[in-house]
Tab-separated table of C-alpha atoms and ligand atoms in Angstrom:
chain	number	residue	atom	x	y	z
V	1	MET	CA	287.295	168.007	220.227
V	2	LYS	CA	286.272	164.530	222.244
V	3	GLU	CA	286.100	162.232	219.632
V	4	PHE	CA	287.848	161.894	216.207
V	5	GLN	CA	285.561	159.243	214.740
V	6	ASP	CA	284.392	160.143	210.841
V	7	LEU	CA	284.604	163.312	208.784
V	8	ALA	CA	281.195	163.335	208.290
V	9	LEU	CA	280.578	164.343	211.965
V	10	ILE	CA	282.798	167.422	211.771
V	11	THR	CA	281.598	170.599	209.857
V	12	PRO	CA	283.790	171.380	206.773
V	13	GLU	CA	284.728	174.812	208.705
V	14	GLU	CA	286.133	172.285	211.326
V	15	VAL	CA	288.063	170.224	208.668
V	16	GLU	CA	289.133	173.556	207.123
V	17	ASN	CA	290.478	174.589	211.041
V	18	LEU	CA	292.488	171.032	211.233
V	19	LEU	CA	293.990	171.352	207.651
V	20	SER	CA	295.213	175.070	208.831
V	21	LEU	CA	296.544	173.769	211.884
V	22	ALA	CA	298.338	171.060	210.462
V	23	ARG	CA	300.171	173.582	207.848
V	24	ARG	CA	300.645	175.465	210.854
V	25	LEU	CA	302.394	172.969	212.690
V	26	GLU	CA	304.220	171.646	209.682
V	27	ALA	CA	305.670	175.202	209.546
V	28	HIS	CA	306.134	176.151	212.933
V	29	PRO	CA	306.707	173.071	215.220
V	30	GLU	CA	305.216	173.473	218.633
V	31	PRO	CA	307.629	170.833	220.816
V	32	ARG	CA	305.871	171.671	224.244
V	33	ALA	CA	302.084	171.776	223.306
V	34	LEU	CA	301.436	168.396	224.791
V	35	GLU	CA	303.959	168.259	227.457
V	36	GLY	CA	302.844	165.760	229.971
V	37	LYS	CA	299.955	164.358	227.776
V	38	ILE	CA	299.925	160.381	227.171
V	39	LEU	CA	298.355	159.113	224.088
V	40	ALA	CA	297.050	155.268	224.493
V	41	LEU	CA	297.125	153.326	221.114
V	42	LEU	CA	295.207	149.948	220.794
V	43	PHE	CA	295.902	148.009	217.758
V	44	LEU	CA	293.745	145.271	217.199
V	45	ASN	CA	295.125	144.482	213.656
V	46	PRO	CA	298.437	145.354	212.174
V	47	SER	CA	299.766	148.787	211.210
V	48	LEU	CA	303.272	150.555	209.954
V	49	ARG	CA	302.178	154.471	209.402
V	50	THR	CA	299.191	154.746	211.811
V	51	LEU	CA	301.765	153.177	214.227
V	52	ALA	CA	304.629	155.321	213.545
V	53	SER	CA	302.756	158.589	212.578
V	54	PHE	CA	300.964	158.633	216.031
V	55	GLN	CA	303.869	158.269	217.977
V	56	ALA	CA	305.946	160.403	216.351
V	57	ALA	CA	303.173	163.259	216.100
V	58	MET	CA	302.920	162.633	219.637
V	59	GLY	CA	306.556	163.000	220.239
V	60	ARG	CA	306.994	166.285	217.969
V	61	LEU	CA	304.178	167.925	220.453
V	62	GLY	CA	306.002	166.972	223.677
V	63	GLY	CA	303.785	164.366	224.472
V	64	ASN	CA	304.135	160.623	225.232
V	65	SER	CA	302.475	157.703	223.882
V	66	PHE	CA	302.315	153.803	224.342
V	67	VAL	CA	300.823	150.705	222.352
V	68	ILE	CA	299.065	147.837	223.142
V	69	SER	CA	298.333	145.455	220.739
V	70	PRO	CA	297.134	141.097	220.772
V	71	ASP	CA	300.386	140.162	219.701
V	72	MET	CA	302.479	141.950	222.320
V	73	SER	CA	300.129	140.905	225.230
V	74	ILE	CA	301.222	137.863	227.138
V	75	HIS	CA	297.432	137.528	228.115
V	76	GLY	CA	295.787	137.563	224.657
V	77	LEU	CA	292.660	139.784	224.298
V	78	GLU	CA	289.549	138.332	223.821
V	79	THR	CA	286.964	140.693	221.712
V	80	ARG	CA	284.192	138.319	221.282
V	81	ARG	CA	280.770	139.281	223.677
V	82	GLY	CA	278.767	136.621	225.643
V	83	ILE	CA	281.676	134.365	225.313
V	84	VAL	CA	282.852	131.678	227.856
V	85	MET	CA	286.790	132.561	227.955
V	86	ASP	CA	288.123	128.974	228.113
V	87	GLY	CA	290.250	129.089	225.405
V	88	GLN	CA	293.737	130.894	224.867
V	89	ALA	CA	293.013	134.569	225.604
V	90	ALA	CA	292.845	135.427	229.507
V	91	GLU	CA	291.478	138.943	229.171
V	92	HIS	CA	288.330	140.577	227.605
V	93	ILE	CA	288.338	143.811	225.583
V	94	ARG	CA	285.655	144.782	227.853
V	95	GLU	CA	288.353	145.379	230.859
V	96	ALA	CA	291.575	146.021	228.878
V	97	ILE	CA	289.861	149.495	227.190
V	98	PRO	CA	288.698	150.783	230.260
V	99	VAL	CA	292.091	149.909	232.194
V	100	ILE	CA	294.137	151.234	228.868
V	101	ALA	CA	292.099	154.528	228.796
V	102	SER	CA	292.573	155.211	232.791
V	103	TYR	CA	296.616	155.483	232.174
V	104	ALA	CA	296.004	158.153	229.262
V	105	ASP	CA	294.478	161.228	228.132
V	106	ALA	CA	293.406	160.107	224.746
V	107	LEU	CA	293.024	156.932	223.060
V	108	GLY	CA	293.275	155.892	219.400
V	109	ILE	CA	291.651	152.595	218.487
V	110	ARG	CA	291.955	150.150	215.439
V	111	ALA	CA	289.640	147.767	214.764
V	112	PHE	CA	289.454	146.271	211.285
V	113	ALA	CA	286.064	145.143	209.992
V	114	GLU	CA	285.027	141.276	210.514
V	115	ARG	CA	283.896	140.929	206.912
V	116	GLU	CA	281.221	138.462	207.533
V	117	GLU	CA	278.145	140.387	207.562
V	118	LEU	CA	278.055	143.577	205.444
V	119	ASP	CA	275.377	144.837	207.585
V	120	HIS	CA	277.313	144.306	210.732
V	121	ASP	CA	280.567	146.345	209.085
V	122	LEU	CA	278.376	149.258	207.543
V	123	ALA	CA	277.070	149.627	210.802
V	124	ASP	CA	280.691	149.625	212.575
V	125	LYS	CA	279.040	147.884	215.498
V	126	ASP	CA	282.835	146.934	216.872
V	127	TYR	CA	284.068	150.443	216.982
V	128	MET	CA	280.700	151.603	218.392
V	129	ALA	CA	280.518	148.850	221.076
V	130	PHE	CA	284.133	149.587	222.115
V	131	ARG	CA	283.666	153.685	222.263
V	132	GLU	CA	280.964	152.919	225.121
V	133	LEU	CA	283.928	151.618	226.838
V	134	VAL	CA	286.229	155.072	226.679
V	135	ASN	CA	285.496	158.083	228.737
V	136	ILE	CA	288.841	160.250	227.587
V	137	PRO	CA	289.026	161.846	224.034
V	138	LEU	CA	288.796	159.043	221.182
V	139	ILE	CA	290.346	158.659	218.094
V	140	ASN	CA	289.249	156.103	215.213
V	141	MET	CA	292.566	154.845	213.765
V	142	GLU	CA	290.580	152.887	211.286
V	143	SER	CA	287.559	150.799	212.090
V	144	ALA	CA	285.598	148.438	209.987
V	145	ILE	CA	283.685	151.462	207.625
V	146	ASN	CA	286.039	154.692	208.331
V	147	HIS	CA	289.497	155.572	208.537
V	148	PRO	CA	289.394	159.258	209.046
V	149	CYS	CA	292.747	160.048	209.878
V	150	GLN	CA	293.792	158.510	206.199
V	151	SER	CA	290.921	161.287	204.787
V	152	LEU	CA	292.184	164.567	206.408
V	153	ALA	CA	295.981	163.461	205.269
V	154	ASP	CA	294.765	162.794	201.855
V	155	TRP	CA	292.748	165.814	201.734
V	156	LYS	CA	295.718	167.835	202.812
V	157	THR	CA	298.186	166.312	200.313
V	158	MET	CA	295.707	167.610	197.449
V	159	ASP	CA	295.809	171.051	198.963
V	160	ASP	CA	299.307	170.701	199.101
V	161	LEU	CA	299.552	169.749	195.555
V	162	GLY	CA	296.921	172.552	194.555
V	163	LEU	CA	294.890	169.862	192.954
V	164	PRO	CA	291.447	171.529	192.074
V	165	ARG	CA	288.240	171.483	194.761
V	166	ALA	CA	285.334	172.434	192.731
V	167	GLY	CA	285.766	171.007	189.231
V	168	GLY	CA	288.496	168.327	190.266
V	169	LYS	CA	287.771	164.950	188.814
V	170	PHE	CA	288.437	162.382	191.463
V	171	VAL	CA	288.604	158.891	190.456
V	172	LEU	CA	288.518	156.158	193.326
V	173	SER	CA	289.595	152.851	191.311
V	174	TRP	CA	289.094	149.482	192.701
V	175	ALA	CA	292.205	147.341	191.612
V	176	TYR	CA	292.941	143.505	192.062
V	177	HIS	CA	294.126	141.755	195.431
V	178	PRO	CA	294.700	138.147	196.186
V	179	ARG	CA	292.105	138.869	199.388
V	180	ALA	CA	288.772	140.509	200.145
V	181	LEU	CA	290.062	143.771	201.868
V	182	PRO	CA	287.679	145.813	203.988
V	183	LEU	CA	285.341	148.813	202.947
V	184	ALA	CA	287.044	151.367	205.075
V	185	VAL	CA	289.583	153.486	203.125
V	186	PRO	CA	286.949	153.239	199.920
V	187	SER	CA	284.393	154.378	202.067
V	188	ALA	CA	286.428	157.264	203.969
V	189	THR	CA	288.051	158.190	200.450
V	190	VAL	CA	284.695	158.834	198.336
V	191	HIS	CA	283.137	160.663	201.350
V	192	MET	CA	286.404	162.767	201.845
V	193	ALA	CA	286.785	163.836	197.963
V	194	ALA	CA	283.160	164.404	197.635
V	195	MET	CA	283.251	166.898	201.157
V	196	ARG	CA	286.134	168.351	199.327
V	197	GLY	CA	283.712	169.295	196.665
V	198	MET	CA	285.233	167.401	193.637
V	199	ASP	CA	283.733	165.406	190.931
V	200	VAL	CA	283.901	161.476	192.082
V	201	THR	CA	283.407	158.590	190.223
V	202	VAL	CA	283.606	154.947	191.850
V	203	LEU	CA	285.261	152.840	189.008
V	204	ARG	CA	284.709	149.098	189.846
V	205	PRO	CA	283.692	145.724	188.207
V	206	GLU	CA	280.523	144.235	188.460
V	207	GLY	CA	279.997	143.198	191.796
V	208	PHE	CA	281.913	145.118	193.560
V	209	GLU	CA	279.746	147.930	193.800
V	210	LEU	CA	280.122	150.056	196.955
V	211	PRO	CA	276.951	149.928	199.228
V	212	GLU	CA	274.116	152.372	198.859
V	213	SER	CA	274.397	153.738	202.464
V	214	ILE	CA	278.138	154.803	201.352
V	215	MET	CA	277.272	156.620	198.267
V	216	GLN	CA	274.134	158.276	199.470
V	217	LYS	CA	276.538	159.409	202.328
V	218	ALA	CA	278.928	160.658	199.697
V	219	ARG	CA	276.237	162.028	197.581
V	220	ASP	CA	274.948	164.347	200.740
V	221	ALA	CA	278.624	165.527	200.983
V	222	ALA	CA	278.615	166.383	197.435
V	223	GLN	CA	275.493	168.435	197.955
V	224	PHE	CA	276.522	170.698	200.425
V	225	SER	CA	279.872	170.954	198.733
V	226	GLY	CA	279.019	171.571	195.189
V	227	GLY	CA	280.689	168.165	193.900
V	228	SER	CA	279.127	165.304	192.511
V	229	VAL	CA	279.434	161.314	192.836
V	230	THR	CA	278.774	158.704	190.281
V	231	GLU	CA	279.521	155.104	190.080
V	232	THR	CA	280.723	153.085	186.875
V	233	ASP	CA	282.529	149.674	185.602
V	234	ASP	CA	283.193	152.096	181.915
V	235	LYS	CA	287.362	152.833	182.452
V	236	ALA	CA	287.642	154.627	179.718
V	237	ALA	CA	284.735	157.415	180.649
V	238	ALA	CA	285.578	157.293	184.128
V	239	LEU	CA	289.294	158.377	183.655
V	240	GLU	CA	289.147	160.800	180.799
V	241	GLY	CA	290.189	164.368	182.211
V	242	ALA	CA	290.843	162.893	185.824
V	243	HIS	CA	293.022	164.538	188.142
V	244	VAL	CA	293.614	162.046	190.799
V	245	ILE	CA	293.336	158.061	190.368
V	246	TYR	CA	292.940	157.044	193.944
V	247	ALA	CA	293.465	152.845	194.027
V	248	LYS	CA	292.247	150.888	196.365
V	249	SER	CA	291.163	147.041	196.310
V	250	TRP	CA	287.835	146.101	198.344
V	251	ALA	CA	285.840	142.819	199.119
V	252	SER	CA	282.938	141.522	196.611
V	253	THR	CA	279.879	143.584	198.260
V	254	LYS	CA	277.760	141.121	196.126
V	255	HIS	CA	279.262	138.102	198.152
V	256	TYR	CA	280.307	139.817	200.984
V	257	GLY	CA	281.325	137.334	203.688
V	258	HIS	CA	281.751	134.548	201.167
V	259	LEU	CA	285.196	133.788	200.682
V	260	PRO	CA	284.898	131.221	197.897
V	261	ASN	CA	282.865	133.474	196.247
V	262	ASP	CA	284.426	136.328	196.739
V	263	GLU	CA	287.448	134.774	194.795
V	264	LYS	CA	285.648	133.349	192.263
V	265	ALA	CA	284.340	137.246	191.539
V	266	ARG	CA	287.868	138.451	191.382
V	267	GLU	CA	289.217	135.854	188.936
V	268	GLY	CA	289.774	137.234	185.403
V	269	LEU	CA	290.437	141.004	187.118
V	270	LYS	CA	293.880	141.134	187.423
V	271	HIS	CA	294.388	143.646	184.837
V	272	TRP	CA	292.786	145.944	187.267
V	273	CYS	CA	296.243	146.962	188.202
V	274	ILE	CA	296.839	150.632	187.606
V	275	ASN	CA	299.914	150.917	184.998
V	276	ASN	CA	301.252	154.226	182.651
V	277	SER	CA	298.078	153.515	180.266
V	278	TRP	CA	295.411	154.292	182.625
V	279	PHE	CA	296.583	158.131	182.575
V	280	ASP	CA	296.489	158.245	178.582
V	281	THR	CA	293.538	160.212	178.731
V	282	THR	CA	293.257	161.914	182.139
V	283	GLN	CA	294.683	165.205	182.904
V	284	LYS	CA	298.385	165.614	181.622
V	285	ASP	CA	299.776	166.190	185.443
V	286	ALA	CA	296.865	163.627	186.998
V	287	ARG	CA	297.870	162.021	190.455
V	288	PHE	CA	298.237	158.525	191.871
V	289	MET	CA	297.312	158.093	195.499
V	290	HIS	CA	296.850	154.811	197.636
V	291	CYS	CA	296.729	154.649	201.641
V	292	LEU	CA	299.426	151.795	201.576
V	293	PRO	CA	300.693	149.290	202.205
V	294	VAL	CA	300.407	148.477	198.279
V	295	ARG	CA	301.511	145.561	196.545
V	296	ARG	CA	303.806	146.402	193.613
V	297	GLY	CA	302.598	144.519	190.554
V	298	ILE	CA	299.444	143.761	191.946
V	299	VAL	CA	297.419	147.049	192.661
V	300	VAL	CA	299.763	149.091	190.770
V	301	ALA	CA	302.652	149.002	188.153
V	302	ASP	CA	306.190	149.931	189.474
V	303	GLU	CA	306.316	152.288	186.659
V	304	VAL	CA	303.632	154.281	188.172
V	305	LEU	CA	304.364	153.956	191.695
V	306	ASP	CA	308.103	154.748	191.282
V	307	GLY	CA	307.249	157.753	188.722
V	308	PRO	CA	306.363	161.465	188.991
V	309	ARG	CA	302.675	161.106	189.508
V	310	SER	CA	302.647	159.082	192.741
V	311	VAL	CA	302.240	161.018	196.037
V	312	VAL	CA	302.009	158.047	198.309
V	313	ILE	CA	304.840	159.189	200.177
V	314	PRO	CA	303.676	162.682	200.952
V	315	GLU	CA	300.254	161.041	201.910
V	316	ALA	CA	301.909	158.952	204.219
V	317	ARG	CA	303.827	161.580	205.704
V	318	ASN	CA	300.877	163.917	206.028
V	319	ARG	CA	298.989	161.110	207.836
V	320	MET	CA	301.471	162.508	210.848
V	321	TYR	CA	300.804	166.830	210.502
V	322	ALA	CA	297.191	165.457	210.127
V	323	GLN	CA	297.364	163.923	213.012
V	324	MET	CA	299.059	165.937	215.156
V	325	ALA	CA	296.162	168.980	214.360
V	326	VAL	CA	293.789	166.551	215.747
V	327	LEU	CA	296.087	165.520	218.821
V	328	HIS	CA	296.529	169.554	219.599
V	329	GLN	CA	292.722	170.426	219.153
V	330	MET	CA	292.107	167.174	221.619
V	331	LEU	CA	294.751	167.654	224.134
V	332	GLY	CA	296.071	171.167	223.873
V	333	THR	CA	295.473	173.754	226.448
V	334	LYS	CA	296.020	176.984	224.167
M	1	CP	N1	297.205	153.435	205.485
M	1	CP	C1	297.468	153.056	206.706
M	1	CP	O1	296.548	153.206	207.720
M	1	CP	O2	298.646	152.355	206.994
M	1	CP	P1	298.846	151.254	207.824
M	1	CP	O3	297.805	150.281	207.800
M	1	CP	O4	300.321	150.788	207.880
M	1	CP	O5	298.609	152.095	209.255
């Protein structure tokens, strides 16, 4: 594997192979599999899980890793193209990426959405520009419109729990958040659940519709897997019979890039906070999922997050096993 950019760019069989490798490495560790290999991790945005789980994954396979982020760089990192660098930053990403890559056997890049122009972010233009600078295996650690490592871990979590594929009802629900968050996780998640063969409902208030290109990509995956994808603002209909409520907030797509209008659009939506009553008509043992970090009492009530339905910790732990599988396929010699 030369790149792990998007689950949509690998076949269902390749996903199954990764999942089965992740389970194998969980059950039977291979502490020397990546001996002598080095993974470089470039974080242009904050992280807890991705940073820690990639370093842990590399360590458990016998390899090493190093981290670079603008916070720790004494030079500062400029990412804008065509800029005259007369400000604080003394190093440009166009040199930094190839230099970092030259020290490593694989590179992970995290570069969130600019959240200024929807088309720019939907085309994942920043990640695409960065990947042109890399000549070693590359991992997308969350770009403007994708988070494949999270999706692979979430898929494994649902498999571990025995959640149904065909006939499984997966609700991706928008939740209130004080800030306009990126589309990467909702976009990756709706596609992942559809590719897994589930019946996916995107539940969101008016003005927060997922863009048509994201929905079409998920519908294409569903057509192949036998699942389905719909979108609604009808909470009662969406939640009835659900096996999973996956909560996530995202920016208003109607007012994308216009923060005052976005703020106005989310006024009055504070009741989009998942509490136990959301599970009144779901399957009895329905699960609550979230990629974390999550704001307690804003996105989800403590009673759900601290209760038996919540699988947010297994999701986070599975990041490590999912990424061990990706790294093993990328850098393993056997
Ligand atoms: N879910 C996730 O990617 O977490 P971090 O932002 O902490 O890496």
